[in-house]
Amino acid sequence: MNQLDLAQQSAIITGGARGIGFAIAQRLLQSGASVCLWDRDASALKEAEGRLAPLGKVHGVTVDVTDENSVRAAVDATSGHLGFISILVNNAGIAGNNSKLWEMDVTDWRRVVDINLTGVFLCCRGVVPKLLENGYGRIVNIASIAGKEGNPNASHYSASKAGVMALTKSLGKELATSNICVNCITPAVIETDILKQCSQQHVDYMRSKIPMNRFGKVEEAAALAAWLCSADCSFSTGAVFDLSGGRATY
Ligand code: NDP
């Protein structure tokens, strides 16, 4: 593993208790950053914190990213733990149930959009003023190839991730002269617990679209995220970075 220089950096990783978020936390800690894992399950957070503690300074903060007050409290708790915040990785997300749009439960639609898109908005809204105070920051949003291509039987998920890409582009421009870069990643399918929410047929469909003919690995997502979180990423903002084993054609 190549280490990036993240010493003196303080990062929030939403959905950091497992999956891609956990791998990003691991990689940032290995590069010298201090980390706050934001997640909604206190016991999963405690376990993740314990596993990561040998790598550096790490704290778990219980938060629901869809709740404005909860996010505000988490920003305060994180500032208390880390002193300042310089990196935000918006990773928390869900897949929702698979169905045709016209058969989709409205509650399911709202839940997916609320967590995957409004959650990113609320976390950016809460953290950007802290980054502006520092005069430096990096924001990385985890979108999805589904946001570019639109996966069938996942209109809620695809639309929410397209929204994350557009939010990234807007915020990137708003902060372009503030020394704060905002970028997003569009992974194809990566083997984590999130796939348990999808039908086998849907997982098979997503895998069949990947020219490399394999799932991505959490470490591959973490490697790209770590670079986007670093000062080395200095002339890219409002951009969408591919991580799809060749699936994306733009
Ligand atoms: P996981 O399900 O493994 O992890 C997601 C984490 O986010 C869980 O710990 C989950 O908690 C947490 N979370 C969900 N809702 C909230 C909430 N409201 N507030 C706080 N935390 C919450 O998923 P992945 O690691 O696979 O996915 C991470 C991101 O990557 C997601 O945004 C996903 O859409 C995206 N992505 C994933 C791909 C894949 O194939 N794995 C492909 C493309 C994008 P809980 O356990 O309580 O649900």
XYZ file of C-alpha atoms and ligand atoms in Angstrom:
298
model
C 0.000 0.000 0.000
C 1.317 3.464 -0.890
C 0.880 5.908 1.949
C -0.350 9.403 1.247
C 0.567 12.256 3.534
C -2.539 12.768 5.656
C -0.725 13.649 8.878
C -2.436 16.601 10.600
C -5.709 15.808 8.777
C -8.985 15.076 10.568
C -11.618 13.102 8.698
C -15.284 12.235 9.036
C -16.423 9.082 7.238
C -20.167 8.531 7.213
C -21.301 4.912 7.162
C -17.792 4.117 8.421
C -18.694 1.158 10.620
C -18.485 -1.318 7.761
C -18.031 -1.966 4.046
C -16.443 0.715 1.880
C -16.522 3.331 4.656
C -14.578 1.062 7.018
C -11.947 0.414 4.328
C -11.606 4.156 3.694
C -11.185 4.752 7.440
C -8.470 2.096 7.541
C -6.612 3.647 4.622
C -6.831 7.214 5.969
C -5.591 6.101 9.387
C -2.688 4.233 7.751
C -1.786 7.503 6.022
C -1.708 9.413 9.308
C -5.155 11.040 9.530
C -7.334 11.100 12.642
C -10.795 9.732 11.946
C -14.352 9.987 13.227
C -16.611 7.195 12.029
C -20.198 8.359 11.708
C -22.802 5.606 11.681
C -26.229 4.892 13.078
C -25.641 1.633 14.949
C -23.772 2.279 18.209
C -22.668 -1.327 18.717
C -21.356 -1.671 15.130
C -19.479 1.589 15.653
C -17.926 0.355 18.885
C -16.724 -2.814 17.199
C -15.281 -0.890 14.223
C -13.576 1.578 16.540
C -11.952 -1.312 18.414
C -10.661 -2.911 15.205
C -9.238 0.376 13.905
C -7.767 1.694 17.174
C -4.325 0.070 16.645
C -3.927 2.186 13.467
C -4.339 5.623 15.043
C -6.759 8.088 16.561
C -10.321 6.977 15.849
C -13.695 7.783 17.438
C -17.202 6.562 16.698
C -20.066 9.059 16.576
C -23.648 7.827 16.434
C -25.631 9.778 13.878
C -28.541 9.482 11.495
C -27.461 11.402 8.392
C -31.096 12.110 7.474
C -31.711 14.048 10.684
C -30.550 17.677 10.718
C -30.285 17.843 14.520
C -28.426 14.568 14.709
C -25.926 15.812 12.089
C -25.451 19.092 13.969
C -24.756 17.195 17.212
C -22.323 14.914 15.375
C -20.399 17.906 13.984
C -20.063 19.276 17.539
C -19.008 15.887 18.945
C -16.450 15.468 16.140
C -14.986 18.926 16.693
C -14.645 17.954 20.374
C -12.863 14.682 19.531
C -10.609 15.881 16.702
C -10.264 19.628 17.374
C -10.927 20.499 13.737
C -12.288 18.854 10.576
C -10.516 18.896 7.204
C -11.987 15.886 5.364
C -15.563 14.690 4.859
C -16.330 11.399 3.118
C -20.060 11.035 2.448
C -20.356 7.287 2.163
C -23.470 6.237 4.140
C -26.040 4.773 1.809
C -28.545 2.010 1.205
C -29.654 0.083 -1.875
C -33.374 -0.233 -1.096
C -35.601 -2.937 -2.541
C -35.505 -3.835 -6.214
C -38.671 -3.297 -8.210
C -40.022 -1.641 -11.312
C -40.671 2.068 -10.794
C -44.436 1.740 -11.190
C -44.556 -1.015 -8.583
C -42.191 0.721 -6.151
C -43.344 1.480 -2.661
C -43.373 5.265 -2.106
C -41.904 4.798 1.383
C -38.999 2.850 -0.080
C -38.368 5.595 -2.672
C -38.334 8.287 0.022
C -36.077 6.277 2.352
C -33.444 5.733 -0.357
C -33.448 9.356 -1.534
C -33.455 10.607 2.063
C -30.372 8.628 3.094
C -28.403 8.657 -0.165
C -29.015 12.247 -1.285
C -30.511 14.374 1.498
C -28.001 12.793 3.900
C -25.123 14.033 1.726
C -26.706 17.495 1.581
C -27.138 17.653 5.377
C -23.594 16.467 6.111
C -22.089 18.949 3.629
C -24.294 21.692 5.047
C -23.092 20.908 8.573
C -19.391 20.458 7.802
C -18.583 23.011 5.057
C -18.588 25.982 7.506
C -15.914 24.129 9.526
C -13.806 23.606 6.388
C -14.201 27.271 5.479
C -12.983 28.213 8.983
C -9.829 26.154 8.329
C -9.310 27.548 4.850
C -8.757 23.991 3.588
C -10.814 20.888 2.967
C -11.524 17.826 0.891
C -14.994 16.326 0.384
C -15.479 12.946 -1.273
C -18.974 11.695 -2.053
C -19.608 8.041 -2.859
C -22.076 8.009 -5.756
C -22.472 5.001 -8.081
C -22.276 3.916 -11.700
C -26.065 3.566 -11.316
C -26.223 7.372 -11.195
C -24.615 7.580 -14.630
C -26.357 4.699 -16.354
C -29.602 4.114 -14.443
C -29.930 0.494 -13.323
C -33.311 -1.117 -14.042
C -35.283 -2.059 -10.920
C -33.387 0.567 -8.928
C -34.818 3.915 -10.063
C -34.713 5.306 -6.491
C -31.068 4.332 -6.030
C -30.019 5.464 -9.523
C -31.810 8.815 -9.165
C -30.349 9.418 -5.694
C -26.816 8.758 -6.960
C -27.314 10.980 -10.034
C -28.352 13.621 -7.486
C -25.100 13.090 -5.566
C -23.132 13.634 -8.775
C -24.993 16.887 -9.499
C -24.635 18.076 -5.883
C -20.886 17.405 -6.145
C -20.635 19.525 -9.292
C -22.616 22.417 -7.773
C -20.751 22.447 -4.454
C -17.400 22.040 -6.209
C -18.038 25.275 -8.105
C -19.309 27.098 -5.005
C -16.083 26.251 -3.146
C -13.666 26.378 -6.084
C -11.700 29.359 -4.777
C -11.791 28.245 -1.115
C -9.051 25.599 -1.177
C -11.789 23.001 -0.691
C -12.101 20.318 -3.373
C -15.334 18.354 -3.757
C -15.331 15.193 -5.848
C -17.290 11.990 -6.166
C -16.610 8.373 -7.031
C -18.885 6.175 -9.139
C -18.202 2.529 -8.250
C -19.693 -0.438 -10.014
C -20.616 -3.318 -7.733
C -18.285 -3.917 -4.789
C -18.798 -6.918 -2.571
C -20.153 -5.650 0.774
C -23.194 -6.230 2.987
C -25.200 -3.735 0.921
C -25.676 -6.475 -1.691
C -27.840 -8.403 0.810
C -30.506 -5.748 0.158
C -30.552 -6.588 -3.578
C -32.086 -9.552 -5.376
C -29.601 -12.128 -6.763
C -30.912 -11.310 -10.226
C -29.996 -7.641 -9.716
C -26.481 -8.478 -8.435
C -25.932 -10.805 -11.419
C -27.111 -8.058 -13.792
C -24.693 -5.528 -12.282
C -21.752 -7.947 -12.420
C -22.503 -8.920 -16.012
C -22.038 -5.286 -17.053
C -18.420 -5.123 -15.765
C -15.846 -5.786 -18.531
C -13.218 -6.890 -15.967
C -15.700 -9.628 -15.062
C -15.317 -9.315 -11.312
C -16.604 -7.305 -8.364
C -14.582 -4.339 -7.146
C -12.814 -4.551 -3.809
C -13.288 -2.192 -0.878
C -9.519 -1.564 -0.881
C -9.771 -0.288 -4.470
C -12.440 2.207 -3.447
C -10.355 3.226 -0.424
C -7.244 3.837 -2.545
C -9.067 6.262 -4.850
C -10.877 7.957 -1.962
C -7.617 8.440 -0.056
C -6.030 10.260 -3.001
C -9.110 12.469 -3.386
C -8.845 13.258 0.352
C -5.213 14.327 0.035
C -3.565 17.644 -0.793
C -2.170 15.936 -3.918
C -5.669 16.244 -5.373
C -5.513 19.989 -5.924
C -6.755 20.786 -9.468
C -9.821 18.516 -9.553
C -13.123 19.641 -8.127
C -16.752 19.054 -8.976
C -15.511 15.940 -10.768
C -16.743 12.380 -11.092
C -14.130 9.614 -10.779
C -14.781 6.215 -12.304
C -14.313 2.933 -10.391
C -16.217 0.483 -12.546
C -13.852 -2.126 -13.980
C -14.399 -0.644 -17.430
C -18.202 -0.355 -17.318
C -18.382 3.428 -17.633
C -17.913 4.821 -21.094
C -17.933 8.477 -20.007
P -22.793 -1.076 3.626
O -24.229 -1.430 3.743
O -21.767 -2.144 3.834
O -22.440 0.146 4.608
C -23.214 1.320 4.629
C -23.154 1.918 6.016
O -23.936 3.127 6.012
C -23.741 0.986 7.082
O -22.928 0.934 8.216
C -25.092 1.660 7.358
O -25.615 1.421 8.648
C -24.733 3.126 7.200
N -25.934 3.943 7.099
C -27.054 3.684 6.366
N -27.976 4.615 6.592
C -27.446 5.505 7.481
C -27.928 6.678 8.105
N -29.167 7.136 7.876
N -27.117 7.347 8.955
C -25.868 6.881 9.217
N -25.364 5.768 8.660
C -26.147 5.077 7.802
O -22.629 -0.428 2.163
P -21.355 -0.200 1.224
O -20.125 -0.074 2.033
O -21.410 -1.169 0.124
O -21.746 1.220 0.571
C -21.146 2.440 0.923
C -21.544 3.477 -0.120
O -21.055 3.065 -1.399
C -23.061 3.652 -0.262
O -23.333 5.008 -0.458
C -23.370 2.865 -1.531
O -24.510 3.323 -2.174
C -22.111 3.131 -2.339
N -21.878 2.147 -3.393
C -21.745 0.827 -3.081
C -21.551 -0.095 -4.073
C -21.440 -1.549 -3.788
O -21.586 -2.339 -4.727
N -21.154 -1.971 -2.567
C -21.467 0.305 -5.486
C -21.625 1.719 -5.700
C -21.811 2.595 -4.682
P -26.670 0.204 8.871
O -25.821 -1.005 9.007
O -27.377 0.589 10.124
O -27.585 0.198 7.673
